[in-house]
Short mmCIF file of C-alpha atoms in Angstrom, two decimals:
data_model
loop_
_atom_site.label_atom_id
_atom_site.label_comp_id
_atom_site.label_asym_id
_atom_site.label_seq_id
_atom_site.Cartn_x
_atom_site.Cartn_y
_atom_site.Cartn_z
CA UNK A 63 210.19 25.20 149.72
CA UNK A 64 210.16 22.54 147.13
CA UNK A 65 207.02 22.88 145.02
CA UNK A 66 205.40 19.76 142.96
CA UNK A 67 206.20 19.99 139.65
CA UNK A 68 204.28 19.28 136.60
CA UNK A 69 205.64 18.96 133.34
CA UNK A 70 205.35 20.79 130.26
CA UNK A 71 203.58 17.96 127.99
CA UNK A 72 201.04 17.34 130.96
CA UNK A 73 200.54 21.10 131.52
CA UNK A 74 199.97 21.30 128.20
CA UNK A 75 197.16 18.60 128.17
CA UNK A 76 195.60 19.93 131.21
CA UNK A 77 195.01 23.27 129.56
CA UNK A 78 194.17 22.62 126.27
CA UNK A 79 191.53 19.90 127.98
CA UNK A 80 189.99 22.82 130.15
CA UNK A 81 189.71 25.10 127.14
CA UNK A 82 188.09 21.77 124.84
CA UNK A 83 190.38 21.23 122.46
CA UNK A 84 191.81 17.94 124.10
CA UNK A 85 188.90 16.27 122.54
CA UNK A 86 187.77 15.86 118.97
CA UNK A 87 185.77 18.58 117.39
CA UNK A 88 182.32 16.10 117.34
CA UNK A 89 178.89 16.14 118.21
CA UNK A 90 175.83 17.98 117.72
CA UNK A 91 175.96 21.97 117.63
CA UNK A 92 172.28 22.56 118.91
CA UNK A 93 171.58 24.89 121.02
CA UNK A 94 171.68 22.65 124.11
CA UNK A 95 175.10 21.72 123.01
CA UNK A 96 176.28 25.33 122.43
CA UNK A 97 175.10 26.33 125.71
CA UNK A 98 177.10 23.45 127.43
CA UNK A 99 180.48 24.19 125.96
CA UNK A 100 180.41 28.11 126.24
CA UNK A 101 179.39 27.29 130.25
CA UNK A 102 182.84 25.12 130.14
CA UNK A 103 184.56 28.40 128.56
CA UNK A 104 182.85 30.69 130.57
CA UNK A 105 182.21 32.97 127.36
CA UNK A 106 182.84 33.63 123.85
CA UNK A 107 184.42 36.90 122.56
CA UNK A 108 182.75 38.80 120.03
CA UNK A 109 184.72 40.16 116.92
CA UNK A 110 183.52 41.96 113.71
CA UNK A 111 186.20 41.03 111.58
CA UNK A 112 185.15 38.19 108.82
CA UNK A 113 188.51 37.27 107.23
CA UNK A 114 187.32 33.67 106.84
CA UNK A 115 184.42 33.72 109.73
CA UNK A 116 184.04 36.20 112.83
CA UNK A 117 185.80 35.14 116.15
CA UNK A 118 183.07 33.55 117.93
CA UNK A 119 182.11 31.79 115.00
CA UNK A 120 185.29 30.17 114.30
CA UNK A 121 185.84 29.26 118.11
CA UNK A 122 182.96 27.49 118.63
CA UNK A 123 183.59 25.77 115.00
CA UNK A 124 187.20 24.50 116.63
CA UNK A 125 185.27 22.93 118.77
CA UNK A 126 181.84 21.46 116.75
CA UNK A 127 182.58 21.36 113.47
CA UNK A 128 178.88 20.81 112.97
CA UNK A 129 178.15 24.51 114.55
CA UNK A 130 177.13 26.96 111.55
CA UNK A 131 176.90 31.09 112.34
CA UNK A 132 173.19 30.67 112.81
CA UNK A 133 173.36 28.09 115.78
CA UNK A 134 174.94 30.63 117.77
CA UNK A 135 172.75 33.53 116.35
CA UNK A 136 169.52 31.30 117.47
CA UNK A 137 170.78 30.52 121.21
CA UNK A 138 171.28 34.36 121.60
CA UNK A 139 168.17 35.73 119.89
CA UNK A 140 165.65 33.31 119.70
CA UNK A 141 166.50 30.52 122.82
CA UNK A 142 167.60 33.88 125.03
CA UNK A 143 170.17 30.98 126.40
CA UNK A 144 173.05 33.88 126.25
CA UNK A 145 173.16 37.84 127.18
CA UNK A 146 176.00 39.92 125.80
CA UNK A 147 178.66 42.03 128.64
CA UNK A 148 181.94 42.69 128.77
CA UNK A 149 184.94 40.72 130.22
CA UNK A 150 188.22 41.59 128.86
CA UNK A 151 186.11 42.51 125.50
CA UNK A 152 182.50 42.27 124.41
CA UNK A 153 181.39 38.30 124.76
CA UNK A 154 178.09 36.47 125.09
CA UNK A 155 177.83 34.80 128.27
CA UNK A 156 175.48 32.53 129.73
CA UNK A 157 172.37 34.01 130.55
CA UNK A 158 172.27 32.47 133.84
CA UNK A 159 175.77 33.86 134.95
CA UNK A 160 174.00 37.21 134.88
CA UNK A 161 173.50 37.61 138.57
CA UNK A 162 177.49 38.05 138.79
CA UNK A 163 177.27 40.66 136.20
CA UNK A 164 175.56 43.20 138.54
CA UNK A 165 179.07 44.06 139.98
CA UNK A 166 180.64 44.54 136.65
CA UNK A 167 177.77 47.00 136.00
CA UNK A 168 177.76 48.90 139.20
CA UNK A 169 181.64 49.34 138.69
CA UNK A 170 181.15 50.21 135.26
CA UNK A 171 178.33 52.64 136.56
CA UNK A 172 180.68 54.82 138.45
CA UNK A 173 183.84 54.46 136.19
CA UNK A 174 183.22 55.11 132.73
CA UNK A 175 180.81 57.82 133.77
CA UNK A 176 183.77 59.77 135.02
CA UNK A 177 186.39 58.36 132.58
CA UNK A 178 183.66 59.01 129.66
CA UNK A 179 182.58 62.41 130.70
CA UNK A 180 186.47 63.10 130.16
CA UNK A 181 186.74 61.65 126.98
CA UNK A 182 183.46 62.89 124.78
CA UNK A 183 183.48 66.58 126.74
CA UNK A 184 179.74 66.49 124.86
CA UNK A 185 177.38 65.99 126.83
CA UNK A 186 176.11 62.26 126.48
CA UNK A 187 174.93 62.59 129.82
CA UNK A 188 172.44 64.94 128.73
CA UNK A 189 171.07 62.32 126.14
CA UNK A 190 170.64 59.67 128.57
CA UNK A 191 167.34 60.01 129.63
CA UNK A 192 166.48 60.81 126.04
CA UNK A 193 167.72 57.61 124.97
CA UNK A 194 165.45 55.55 127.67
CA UNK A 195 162.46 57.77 126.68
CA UNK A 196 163.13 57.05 123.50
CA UNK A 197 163.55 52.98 123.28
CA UNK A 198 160.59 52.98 126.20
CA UNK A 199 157.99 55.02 123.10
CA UNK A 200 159.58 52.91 120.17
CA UNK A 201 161.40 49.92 121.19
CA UNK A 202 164.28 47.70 120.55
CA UNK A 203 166.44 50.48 118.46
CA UNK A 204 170.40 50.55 117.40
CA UNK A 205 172.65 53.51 117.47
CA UNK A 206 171.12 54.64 113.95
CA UNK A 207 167.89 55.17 115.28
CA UNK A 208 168.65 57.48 118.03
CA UNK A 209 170.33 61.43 118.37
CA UNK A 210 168.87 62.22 114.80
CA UNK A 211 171.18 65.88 113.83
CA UNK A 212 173.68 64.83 116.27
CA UNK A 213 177.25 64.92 114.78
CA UNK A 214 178.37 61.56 113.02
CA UNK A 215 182.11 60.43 112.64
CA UNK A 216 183.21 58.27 111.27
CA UNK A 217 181.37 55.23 113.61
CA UNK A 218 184.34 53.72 115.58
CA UNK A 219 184.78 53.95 119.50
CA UNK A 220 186.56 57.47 119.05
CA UNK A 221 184.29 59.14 117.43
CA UNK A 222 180.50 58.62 118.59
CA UNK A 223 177.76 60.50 118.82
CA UNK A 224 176.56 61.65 122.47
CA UNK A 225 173.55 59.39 121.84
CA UNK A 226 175.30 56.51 120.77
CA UNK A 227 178.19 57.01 124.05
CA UNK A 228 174.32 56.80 126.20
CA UNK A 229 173.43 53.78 124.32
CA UNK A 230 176.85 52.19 125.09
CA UNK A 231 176.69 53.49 129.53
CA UNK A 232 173.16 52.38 129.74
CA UNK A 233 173.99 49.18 128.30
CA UNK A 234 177.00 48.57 130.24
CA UNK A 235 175.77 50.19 133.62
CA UNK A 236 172.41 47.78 133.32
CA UNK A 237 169.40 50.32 132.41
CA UNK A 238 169.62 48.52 128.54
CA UNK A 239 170.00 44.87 127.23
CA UNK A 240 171.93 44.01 124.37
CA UNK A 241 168.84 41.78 122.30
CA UNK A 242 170.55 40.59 119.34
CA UNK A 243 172.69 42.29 116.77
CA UNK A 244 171.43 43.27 113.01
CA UNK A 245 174.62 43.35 110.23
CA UNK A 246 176.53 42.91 113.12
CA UNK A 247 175.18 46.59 114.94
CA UNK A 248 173.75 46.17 118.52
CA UNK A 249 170.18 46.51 119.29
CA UNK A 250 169.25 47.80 122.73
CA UNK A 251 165.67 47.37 124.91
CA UNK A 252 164.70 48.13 128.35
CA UNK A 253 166.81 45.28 130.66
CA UNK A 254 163.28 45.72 132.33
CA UNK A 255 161.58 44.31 129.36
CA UNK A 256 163.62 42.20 127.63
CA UNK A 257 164.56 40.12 130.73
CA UNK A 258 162.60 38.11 133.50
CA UNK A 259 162.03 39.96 136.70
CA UNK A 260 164.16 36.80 138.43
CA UNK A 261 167.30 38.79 136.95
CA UNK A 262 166.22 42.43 136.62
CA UNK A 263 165.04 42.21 140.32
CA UNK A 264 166.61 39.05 142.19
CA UNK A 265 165.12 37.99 145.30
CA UNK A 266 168.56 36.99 146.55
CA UNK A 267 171.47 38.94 144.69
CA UNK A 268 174.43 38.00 145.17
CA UNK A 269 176.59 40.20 146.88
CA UNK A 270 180.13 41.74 146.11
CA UNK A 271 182.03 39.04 147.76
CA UNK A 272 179.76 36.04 146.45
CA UNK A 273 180.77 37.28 143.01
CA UNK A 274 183.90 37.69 143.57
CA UNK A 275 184.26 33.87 144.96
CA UNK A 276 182.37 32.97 142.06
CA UNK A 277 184.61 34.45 139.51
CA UNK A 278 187.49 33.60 141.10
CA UNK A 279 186.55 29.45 141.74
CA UNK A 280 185.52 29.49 137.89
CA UNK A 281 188.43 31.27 136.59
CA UNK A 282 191.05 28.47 138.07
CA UNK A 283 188.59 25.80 137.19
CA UNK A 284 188.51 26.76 133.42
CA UNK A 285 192.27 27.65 133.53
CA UNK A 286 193.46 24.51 135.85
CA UNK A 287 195.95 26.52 137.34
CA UNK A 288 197.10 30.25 136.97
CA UNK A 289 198.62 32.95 139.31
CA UNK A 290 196.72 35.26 140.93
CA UNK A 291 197.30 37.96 138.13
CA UNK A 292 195.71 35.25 135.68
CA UNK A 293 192.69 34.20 137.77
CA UNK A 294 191.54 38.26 137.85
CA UNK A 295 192.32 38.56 134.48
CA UNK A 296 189.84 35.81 133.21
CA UNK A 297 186.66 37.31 133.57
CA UNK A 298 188.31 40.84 134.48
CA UNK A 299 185.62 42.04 136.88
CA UNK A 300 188.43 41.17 139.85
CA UNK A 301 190.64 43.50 141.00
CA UNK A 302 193.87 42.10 141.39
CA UNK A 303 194.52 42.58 144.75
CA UNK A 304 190.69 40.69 145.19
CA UNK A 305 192.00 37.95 143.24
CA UNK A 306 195.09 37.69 145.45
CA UNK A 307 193.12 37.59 148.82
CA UNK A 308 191.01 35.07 147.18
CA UNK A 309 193.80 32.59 146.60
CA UNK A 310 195.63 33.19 150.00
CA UNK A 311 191.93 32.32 151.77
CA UNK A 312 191.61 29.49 149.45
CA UNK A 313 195.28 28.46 149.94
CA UNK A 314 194.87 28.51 153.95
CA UNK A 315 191.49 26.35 153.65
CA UNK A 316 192.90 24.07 151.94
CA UNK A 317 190.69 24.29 148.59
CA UNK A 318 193.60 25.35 146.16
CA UNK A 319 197.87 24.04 146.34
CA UNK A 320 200.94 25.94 144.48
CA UNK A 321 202.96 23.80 142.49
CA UNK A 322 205.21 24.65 139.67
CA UNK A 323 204.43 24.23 135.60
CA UNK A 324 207.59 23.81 133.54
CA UNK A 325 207.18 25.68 130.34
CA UNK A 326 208.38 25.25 126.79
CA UNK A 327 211.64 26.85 127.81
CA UNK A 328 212.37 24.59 130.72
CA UNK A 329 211.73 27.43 132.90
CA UNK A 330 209.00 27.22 135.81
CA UNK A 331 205.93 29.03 136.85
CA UNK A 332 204.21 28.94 140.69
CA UNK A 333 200.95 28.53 140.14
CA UNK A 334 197.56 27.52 142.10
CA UNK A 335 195.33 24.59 141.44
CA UNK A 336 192.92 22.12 142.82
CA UNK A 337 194.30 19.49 144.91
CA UNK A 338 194.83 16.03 143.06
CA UNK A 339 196.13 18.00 139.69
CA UNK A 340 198.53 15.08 139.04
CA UNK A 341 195.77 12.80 139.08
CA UNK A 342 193.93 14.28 136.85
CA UNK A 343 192.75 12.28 133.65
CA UNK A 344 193.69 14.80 130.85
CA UNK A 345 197.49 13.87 131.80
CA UNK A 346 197.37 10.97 129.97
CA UNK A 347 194.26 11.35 127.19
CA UNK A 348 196.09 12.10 123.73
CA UNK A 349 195.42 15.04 121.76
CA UNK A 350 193.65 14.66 118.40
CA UNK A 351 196.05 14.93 115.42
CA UNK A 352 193.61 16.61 113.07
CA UNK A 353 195.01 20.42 112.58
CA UNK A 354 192.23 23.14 113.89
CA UNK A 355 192.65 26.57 113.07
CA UNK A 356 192.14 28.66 115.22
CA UNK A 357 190.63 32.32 115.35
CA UNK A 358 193.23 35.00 117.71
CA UNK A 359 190.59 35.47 120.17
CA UNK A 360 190.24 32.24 120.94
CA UNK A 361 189.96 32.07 124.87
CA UNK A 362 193.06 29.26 124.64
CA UNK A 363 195.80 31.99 123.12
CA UNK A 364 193.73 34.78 124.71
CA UNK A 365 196.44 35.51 127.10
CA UNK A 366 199.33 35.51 124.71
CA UNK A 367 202.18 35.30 127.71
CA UNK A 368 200.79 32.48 128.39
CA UNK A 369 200.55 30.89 125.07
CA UNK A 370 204.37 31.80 124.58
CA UNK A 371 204.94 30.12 128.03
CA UNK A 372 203.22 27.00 127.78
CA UNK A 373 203.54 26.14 123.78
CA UNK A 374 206.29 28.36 123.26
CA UNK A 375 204.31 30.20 120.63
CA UNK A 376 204.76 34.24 119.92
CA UNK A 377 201.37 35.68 118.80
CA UNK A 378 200.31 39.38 118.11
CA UNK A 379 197.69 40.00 116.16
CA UNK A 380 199.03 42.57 113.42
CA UNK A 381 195.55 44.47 112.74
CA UNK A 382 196.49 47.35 114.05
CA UNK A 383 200.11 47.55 112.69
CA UNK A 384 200.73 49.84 109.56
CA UNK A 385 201.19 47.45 106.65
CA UNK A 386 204.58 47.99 106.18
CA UNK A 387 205.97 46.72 109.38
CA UNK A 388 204.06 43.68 109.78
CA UNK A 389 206.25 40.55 109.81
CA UNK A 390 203.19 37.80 108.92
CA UNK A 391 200.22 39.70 107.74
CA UNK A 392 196.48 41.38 108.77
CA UNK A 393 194.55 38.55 110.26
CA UNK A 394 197.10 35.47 110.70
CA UNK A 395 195.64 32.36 112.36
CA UNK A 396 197.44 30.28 115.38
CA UNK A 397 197.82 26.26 113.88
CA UNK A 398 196.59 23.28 116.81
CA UNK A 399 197.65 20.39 115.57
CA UNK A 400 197.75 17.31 119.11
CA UNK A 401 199.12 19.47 121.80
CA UNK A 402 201.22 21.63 119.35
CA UNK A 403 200.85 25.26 118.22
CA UNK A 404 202.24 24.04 114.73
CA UNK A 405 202.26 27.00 112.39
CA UNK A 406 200.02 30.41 111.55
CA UNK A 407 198.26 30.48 108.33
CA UNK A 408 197.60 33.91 106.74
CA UNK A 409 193.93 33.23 104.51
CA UNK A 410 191.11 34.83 103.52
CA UNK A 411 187.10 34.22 101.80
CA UNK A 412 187.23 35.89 98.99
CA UNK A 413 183.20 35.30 98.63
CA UNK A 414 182.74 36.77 95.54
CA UNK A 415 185.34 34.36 93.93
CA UNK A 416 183.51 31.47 96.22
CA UNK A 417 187.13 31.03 97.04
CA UNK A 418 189.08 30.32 100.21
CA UNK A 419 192.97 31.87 99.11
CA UNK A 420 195.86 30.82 101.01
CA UNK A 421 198.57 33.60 100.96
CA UNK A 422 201.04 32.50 103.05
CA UNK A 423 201.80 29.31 105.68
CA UNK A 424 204.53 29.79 108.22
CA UNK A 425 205.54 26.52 110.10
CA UNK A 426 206.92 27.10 113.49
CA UNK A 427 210.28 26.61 114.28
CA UNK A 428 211.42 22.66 114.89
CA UNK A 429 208.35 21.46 112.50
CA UNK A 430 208.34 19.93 108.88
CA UNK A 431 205.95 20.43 107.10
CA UNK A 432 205.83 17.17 105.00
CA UNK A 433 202.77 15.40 103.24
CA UNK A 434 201.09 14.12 106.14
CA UNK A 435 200.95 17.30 107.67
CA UNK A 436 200.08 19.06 104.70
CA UNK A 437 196.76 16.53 104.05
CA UNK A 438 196.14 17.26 107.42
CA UNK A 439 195.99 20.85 106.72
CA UNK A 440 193.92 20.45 103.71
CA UNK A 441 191.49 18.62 105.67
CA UNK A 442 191.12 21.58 107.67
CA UNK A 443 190.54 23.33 105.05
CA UNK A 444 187.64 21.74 103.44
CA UNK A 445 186.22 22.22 106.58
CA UNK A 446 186.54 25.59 107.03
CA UNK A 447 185.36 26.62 103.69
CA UNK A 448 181.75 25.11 104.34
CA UNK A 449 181.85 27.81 107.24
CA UNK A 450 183.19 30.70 105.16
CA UNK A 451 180.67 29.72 102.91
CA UNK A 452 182.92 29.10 99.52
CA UNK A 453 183.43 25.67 97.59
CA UNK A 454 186.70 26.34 96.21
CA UNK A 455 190.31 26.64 98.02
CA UNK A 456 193.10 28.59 96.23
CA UNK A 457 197.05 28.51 96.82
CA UNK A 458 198.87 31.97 96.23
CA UNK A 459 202.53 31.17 94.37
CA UNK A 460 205.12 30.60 96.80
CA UNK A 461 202.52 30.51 100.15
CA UNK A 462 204.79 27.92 101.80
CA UNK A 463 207.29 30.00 104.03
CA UNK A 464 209.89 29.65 106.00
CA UNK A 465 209.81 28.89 109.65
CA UNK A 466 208.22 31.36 112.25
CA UNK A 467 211.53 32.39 114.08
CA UNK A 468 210.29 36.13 114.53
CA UNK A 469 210.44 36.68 118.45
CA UNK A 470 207.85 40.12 118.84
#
């Protein structure tokens, strides 16, 4: 069976244009704004680390270079326009996708209690009741304020206290709502106080399968096309074999079509999308030219198979690599420049200097990096360092490198 076929350059265009960086970064970064484009993403990924600015700060600046780290800070706390769950990682979410949460939690409610009672072998379920009484008497706490002469580690995932593992299943099985976070630390409340009773106690749920249609439908319409593995992947509260049912239903009622995406490497994908894909106006809109750096969660290079796929461009983030074997460095970010993944920059604040220092610049492989380019870059720059929150920008010695041929 011969399968439509759309090319590279226009799969390209579709994607990035689903994802909103087919557009120029303008406009106003209110909170009515905000809440508009993280609806089009579905979410924003949360990350701690503050080389230059966290994760969700630095996608939503790719995207409104007006936004600041206390637009975002205001929808969530203050507006309420956003709760915080899990997809594939912690994220803030539109408060009104909540509804299609409660089968994430009821999973989550049977799983990690077994898989957790596994792992800590201490007892958090005996603090869990504790840990209600306790936020119930005294309010919206964090994990400081609770287990008082329980053991403390060392604070990451592997090593916390029994209260702090209750915190974390009450929060992710629904009892507790994430309110806002302090110096970057959660605070919990009572779901039952902290929300309206139209989402603690919904006259009309929705049920398994609703959510599962939901997720699904919004998955390939943020995507605009993806295999089955892809579309249960995006929100990950699918199974895959749900997703897979969901696009042979869809498939027979006519509401999604396979076709085939050519890739950087020639090579083609079968994929699902709406009818009329090759009509679709993003073909033909060009990309901006402007360079955009962007952070390594950012929901476009989430998926880093795909990334490689469509824009031929090998990512992993190197974090968690010992020093010594890393081939670019820590914290490296992914260069957009039109519909091109053009280079990774390795950079960091250095707020105490009030400087933005540039160690290293690797182009990718096939692209010059000549004047034009390199004023582009600067541009980018200036920008950024208004949202690091330094006024100068430093070049290390020898930061220009060669091309990015490492394959990972």
């Amino acid at each position: 069976m011969n399968l439509p076929r759309l090319e590279n350059s226009a799969a390209r265009r579709i994607f990035l244009d689903r994802h909103a960086l087919l557009e120029s970064p303008q406009g106003p970064a209110n909170s009515d704004a905000l809440i508009a484009l993280i609806e089009r993403l579905g979410f924003v990924q949360l990350d701690s680390i503050n080389t230059v600015a966290r994760a969700h700060d630095l996608i939503l600046f790719a995207r409104k270079q007006r936004y600041r780290t206390n637009d975002l800070k205001r929808l969530y706390e203050k507006d309420k326009g956003l709760f915080e769950h899990w997809t594939h990682d912690a994220a803030v979410i539109p408060l009104s996708y909540y509804p299609h949460w409660q089968m994430r939690r009821d999973r989550d409610a049977a799983k990690l209690r077994k898989q957790w009672r596994n792992w800590r072998r201490d007892g958090f379920e005996d603090q869990l009741q504790c840990v209600l009484d306790f936020i119930r008497e005294n309010g919206a706490c964090g994990s400081s304020d609770v287990g008082q002469g329980e053991k403390r580690g060392s604070g990451g995932w592997w090593d916390w206290h029994p209260s702090k593992t209750a915190l974390e299943y009450l929060w992710r099985s629904g009892a507790l709502h994430v309110v806002g976070r302090q110096n970057f630390q959660k605070r919990y409340d009572l779901a039952e106080r902290a929300l309206d009773q139209q989402f603690t106690a919904p006259q009309n749920p929705p049920t398994d399968g609703d959510t599962i249609d939901w997720c699904c439908s919004g998955a390939l319409d943020r995507l605009g096309f993806a295999t089955s593995g892809e579309i249960a992947a995006f929100w990950a509260h699918v199974t895959a074999a749900e997703a897979k049912a969901w696009c042979a239903k869809s498939l027979t009622a006519g509401d999604i079509e396979e076709l085939e995406i050519v890739g950087a490497d020639k090579t083609c994908k079968r994929v699902f999308a709406r009818p009329n894909l090759f009509a679709d106006a993003a073909i033909t809109q060009q990309a901006p030219q402007r360079i955009r750096a962007l952070s390594p969660f950012d929901p476009a290079l989430r998926d880093r198979k795909r990334a490689k796929f469509l824009f031929g461009f090998d990512y992993r983030i190197e974090v968690f690599v010992p020093e010594a074997k890393r081939i670019y460095g820590y914290y490296v970010f992914p260069l957009l420049q039109g519909e091109r993944l053009v280079g990774r920059v390795d950079m960091k604040a250095f707020r105490s200097e009030d400087t933005l220092r540039i160690r290293a610049l690797w182009p990718e492989r096939g692209v010059a990096w000549g004047k034009g380019r390199q004023a582009a870059f600067e541009a980018e720059l200036d920008r950024l360092k208004r949202l690091a929150g330094v006024n100068n920008i430093e070049f290390e010695a020898d930061w220009l490198k060669p091309s990015a041929d490492h394959q990972f």
